[in-house]
Amino acid sequence: MNGDRAAELAVNVANVRDRIAGAARTAGRDPAEVRLLVVTKNFPATDVALLADLGLTDFAENRDAEAAAKTAEFAALRPALRIRWSMVGRLQRNKARSVAEWADEVQSVDSTRLADALRHAVRTSLDRGIRGDRLDVLVQASIDGDPDRGGCPLDDLSALSDHIASLDTLRLRGVMAVAPLGMPPERAFDRLLPAAEQLRTAHPEATVLSAGMSGDLEQAIAYGSTCVRVGTAVLGGRRLTSPQARPQGGRR
């Protein structure tokens, strides 16, 4: 079974890489500028191991409880492989300490209170020797300003970014956004691009623009995305890993 699954994943990864390369070339960009971040929500650590065997190094989760268990299981399956884990789902402040213990990056910081909670959690993990470096952080932008979907309104992005940049245990790396349901991706990413450029001007090290998923990665790359978050196109239909890992809202 693992051989069949490995072959399936290899084909899917090749197809997604072809899509990324084609979109980048159409936009006059180098495909190497675009990072493939595989969202493994609801899929087992064995799939992460197979993808890592194919050379992939960047993986993301949406929920802390699932991620904490999965990252530990992957480390047991492939102790010699070093991969990077990102948190891309909405994050509550009371989960900051746990996330700081497994995540290399959090792409969903949308408030100063969450940033402060992560700052303190990372300091604790550093002092205890659980992690050895600062936490990379992306500001999650709300393209349509809907508070129910999370994200920082575009008008407030600059102030939040300045705050994050001032925190000693966090490293501001850029901005992340999801195209709102019902809004054409081109329109969404066109709104996002000026905010991302303004952030980059104020903070030259914040070069990451995380935008685009399985259904709209081509449009995102056309508007400058440097990181696409892909789940279904790589992993296929959802597979629950445990009774706790039930599908929740959001597309990947």
Coordinates of C-alpha atoms in Angstrom, one line a residue:
M1 CA 0.0 0.0 0.0
N2 CA 2.8 2.4 0.8
G3 CA 4.3 1.9 -2.6
D4 CA 1.0 2.7 -4.3
R5 CA 0.6 5.8 -2.1
A6 CA 4.1 6.9 -2.7
A7 CA 3.6 6.6 -6.5
E8 CA 0.3 8.6 -6.2
L9 CA 1.9 11.4 -4.3
A10 CA 4.9 11.5 -6.7
V11 CA 2.5 12.1 -9.6
N12 CA 0.6 14.7 -7.7
V13 CA 3.7 16.6 -6.7
A14 CA 5.0 16.5 -10.2
N15 CA 1.7 17.9 -11.5
V16 CA 1.7 20.7 -8.9
R17 CA 5.3 21.6 -9.7
D18 CA 4.4 21.8 -13.4
R19 CA 1.5 24.1 -12.6
I20 CA 3.8 26.3 -10.5
A21 CA 6.5 26.4 -13.2
G22 CA 4.0 27.2 -15.9
A23 CA 2.4 30.0 -13.9
A24 CA 5.7 31.5 -13.1
R25 CA 6.9 31.4 -16.7
T26 CA 3.7 33.0 -17.8
A27 CA 4.3 35.8 -15.3
G28 CA 7.9 36.2 -16.4
R29 CA 9.2 34.8 -13.1
D30 CA 11.6 32.2 -12.0
P31 CA 9.8 29.1 -10.7
A32 CA 12.4 28.8 -8.0
E33 CA 10.9 32.0 -6.5
V34 CA 7.8 30.1 -5.4
R35 CA 7.8 27.8 -2.4
L36 CA 5.5 24.8 -2.3
L37 CA 4.0 24.5 1.2
V38 CA 2.0 21.3 1.5
V39 CA -0.9 21.5 3.9
T40 CA -1.2 18.1 5.5
K41 CA -4.3 18.7 7.6
N42 CA -6.3 15.5 8.1
F43 CA -3.6 13.4 6.6
P44 CA -1.3 11.0 8.5
A45 CA 2.4 11.5 9.3
T46 CA 3.1 8.5 7.0
D47 CA 2.1 10.7 4.1
V48 CA 4.4 13.5 5.3
A49 CA 7.2 10.9 5.5
L50 CA 6.5 9.8 1.9
L51 CA 6.5 13.4 0.7
A52 CA 9.7 14.1 2.5
D53 CA 11.2 11.0 0.8
L54 CA 10.4 12.8 -2.5
G55 CA 12.4 15.8 -1.4
L56 CA 9.7 18.1 0.0
T57 CA 10.8 20.1 3.0
D58 CA 7.9 22.5 3.8
F59 CA 4.7 21.3 5.5
A60 CA 1.8 23.1 7.2
E61 CA -1.0 22.4 9.6
N62 CA -4.2 24.2 10.6
R63 CA -4.8 22.9 14.1
D64 CA -2.4 22.7 17.0
A65 CA -3.6 19.5 18.5
E66 CA -3.2 17.5 15.3
A67 CA 0.1 19.2 14.4
A68 CA 1.7 18.6 17.8
A69 CA 1.1 14.8 17.5
K70 CA 1.9 14.6 13.8
T71 CA 5.3 16.5 14.1
A72 CA 6.3 14.1 16.8
E73 CA 5.3 11.0 14.8
F74 CA 7.1 12.2 11.7
A75 CA 10.3 12.8 13.8
A76 CA 10.0 9.1 14.9
L77 CA 9.4 7.9 11.3
R78 CA 12.2 9.9 9.7
P79 CA 14.7 10.9 12.5
A80 CA 17.4 11.8 10.0
L81 CA 15.2 14.2 7.9
R82 CA 14.9 17.9 8.8
I83 CA 11.8 19.6 7.5
R84 CA 10.0 22.8 8.3
W85 CA 6.6 23.1 9.9
S86 CA 4.2 26.1 9.5
M87 CA 1.0 26.9 11.3
V88 CA -1.5 28.4 8.8
G89 CA -4.8 28.1 10.6
R90 CA -6.5 30.5 13.0
L91 CA -4.6 30.5 16.2
Q92 CA -5.9 31.2 19.7
R93 CA -3.5 32.8 22.2
N94 CA -3.9 29.9 24.6
K95 CA -2.3 27.6 22.0
A96 CA 0.8 29.8 21.6
R97 CA 3.0 27.8 24.0
S98 CA 2.3 24.6 22.2
V99 CA 2.8 26.0 18.7
A100 CA 6.1 27.5 19.8
E101 CA 7.3 24.0 20.6
W102 CA 6.8 22.6 17.1
A103 CA 6.4 25.4 14.5
D104 CA 9.2 27.0 12.6
E105 CA 6.8 29.5 11.2
V106 CA 3.3 30.9 11.9
Q107 CA 1.5 32.4 8.9
S108 CA -1.7 33.5 10.7
V109 CA -0.8 36.3 13.1
D110 CA -3.5 38.8 12.9
S111 CA -3.4 40.8 16.2
T112 CA -0.9 42.4 18.5
R113 CA -2.2 40.3 21.4
L114 CA -1.5 37.1 19.5
A115 CA 2.0 38.4 18.5
D116 CA 2.7 39.2 22.2
A117 CA 1.6 35.7 23.3
L118 CA 3.8 34.1 20.7
R119 CA 6.7 36.3 21.7
H120 CA 6.4 35.1 25.3
A121 CA 5.9 31.5 24.3
V122 CA 8.9 31.4 22.1
R123 CA 11.0 33.0 24.8
T124 CA 10.0 30.2 27.1
S125 CA 10.8 27.5 24.5
L126 CA 14.2 29.1 23.9
D127 CA 15.0 29.3 27.6
R128 CA 14.0 25.6 28.0
G129 CA 16.1 24.5 25.0
I130 CA 13.0 23.2 23.1
R131 CA 13.8 25.4 20.1
G132 CA 17.0 27.0 19.0
D133 CA 15.9 30.0 17.0
R134 CA 13.3 32.8 16.7
L135 CA 9.9 32.1 15.2
D136 CA 9.3 33.2 11.6
V137 CA 6.0 35.1 11.4
L138 CA 3.7 36.2 8.6
V139 CA 0.9 38.7 9.1
Q140 CA -2.4 37.3 8.0
A141 CA -4.2 40.0 5.9
S142 CA -8.0 40.1 5.6
I143 CA -8.7 41.1 2.0
D144 CA -12.4 41.8 2.5
G145 CA -12.2 42.9 6.2
D146 CA -14.6 40.2 7.4
P147 CA -13.8 39.6 11.1
D148 CA -15.4 36.2 11.0
R149 CA -12.7 34.8 8.7
G150 CA -9.8 36.1 10.7
G151 CA -7.0 38.3 9.4
C152 CA -5.9 41.8 9.9
P153 CA -7.7 44.5 7.9
L154 CA -5.5 45.9 5.2
D155 CA -5.6 49.4 6.7
D156 CA -4.1 48.0 9.9
L157 CA -1.4 45.8 8.4
S158 CA 1.3 48.4 8.7
A159 CA 0.9 49.0 12.4
L160 CA 0.7 45.2 13.2
S161 CA 3.8 44.6 11.1
D162 CA 5.7 47.3 12.9
H163 CA 4.7 45.8 16.3
I164 CA 5.8 42.3 15.3
A165 CA 9.1 43.6 14.0
S166 CA 9.8 45.1 17.4
L167 CA 9.5 41.7 19.2
D168 CA 12.8 40.1 20.0
T169 CA 11.8 36.4 19.6
L170 CA 9.8 36.8 16.4
R171 CA 11.1 37.4 12.9
L172 CA 8.7 39.2 10.5
R173 CA 8.9 37.5 7.1
G174 CA 5.9 38.8 5.1
V175 CA 2.2 38.5 4.6
M176 CA -0.3 35.7 4.1
A177 CA -3.9 35.9 2.8
V178 CA -6.7 33.7 1.5
A179 CA -8.9 34.8 -1.4
P180 CA -12.4 35.3 0.1
L181 CA -15.1 32.9 -1.0
G182 CA -17.2 34.5 -3.7
M183 CA -14.5 37.0 -4.8
P184 CA -12.6 36.3 -8.0
P185 CA -9.0 35.4 -7.1
E186 CA -7.6 38.0 -9.5
R187 CA -9.6 40.7 -7.7
A188 CA -8.5 39.5 -4.3
F189 CA -4.8 39.3 -5.1
D190 CA -4.9 42.6 -6.8
R191 CA -6.2 44.1 -3.5
L192 CA -3.5 42.3 -1.6
L193 CA -0.5 43.2 -3.7
P194 CA -0.2 46.9 -2.8
A195 CA -0.3 46.1 1.0
A196 CA 2.4 43.4 0.6
E197 CA 4.6 45.9 -1.3
Q198 CA 4.1 48.5 1.3
L199 CA 5.0 46.1 4.0
R200 CA 8.1 45.0 2.1
T201 CA 9.2 48.7 1.7
A202 CA 8.9 49.3 5.4
H203 CA 10.5 45.9 6.3
P204 CA 12.9 44.8 3.5
E205 CA 13.4 41.4 5.1
A206 CA 9.7 40.6 4.9
T207 CA 9.8 39.3 1.4
V208 CA 7.3 36.4 1.7
L209 CA 3.9 36.7 0.0
S210 CA 1.9 33.6 0.9
A211 CA -1.1 33.4 -1.4
G212 CA -2.7 30.8 -3.6
M213 CA -4.0 27.3 -2.9
S214 CA -5.0 24.3 -5.0
G215 CA -7.6 26.1 -6.9
D216 CA -6.1 29.5 -7.5
L217 CA -2.3 29.1 -7.3
E218 CA -1.8 30.3 -10.9
Q219 CA -3.6 33.6 -10.3
A220 CA -1.7 34.1 -7.0
I221 CA 1.7 33.6 -8.7
A222 CA 0.7 36.1 -11.4
Y223 CA 0.3 38.6 -8.6
G224 CA 3.6 37.9 -7.0
S225 CA 3.0 35.0 -4.6
T226 CA 6.3 33.5 -3.3
C227 CA 4.5 30.7 -1.3
V228 CA 1.5 28.6 -2.4
R229 CA -0.3 26.5 0.2
V230 CA -1.5 23.3 -1.4
G231 CA -3.4 20.4 0.1
T232 CA -5.9 18.7 -2.1
A233 CA -3.8 18.9 -5.3
V234 CA -1.0 17.0 -3.6
L235 CA -2.7 14.7 -1.1
G236 CA -6.1 14.1 -2.8
G237 CA -9.4 13.8 -0.9
R238 CA -9.5 14.3 2.9
R239 CA -8.6 11.4 5.1
L240 CA -9.3 11.7 8.8
T241 CA -6.3 10.7 11.0
S242 CA -8.3 10.5 14.3
P243 CA -11.7 11.3 15.8
Q244 CA -10.4 14.7 16.8
A245 CA -9.2 15.6 13.3
R246 CA -12.5 16.4 11.8
P247 CA -12.7 18.7 8.8
Q248 CA -13.3 22.3 9.6
G249 CA -13.9 25.3 7.4
G250 CA -11.4 26.7 4.9
R251 CA -9.9 25.7 1.6
R252 CA -6.4 24.7 0.8

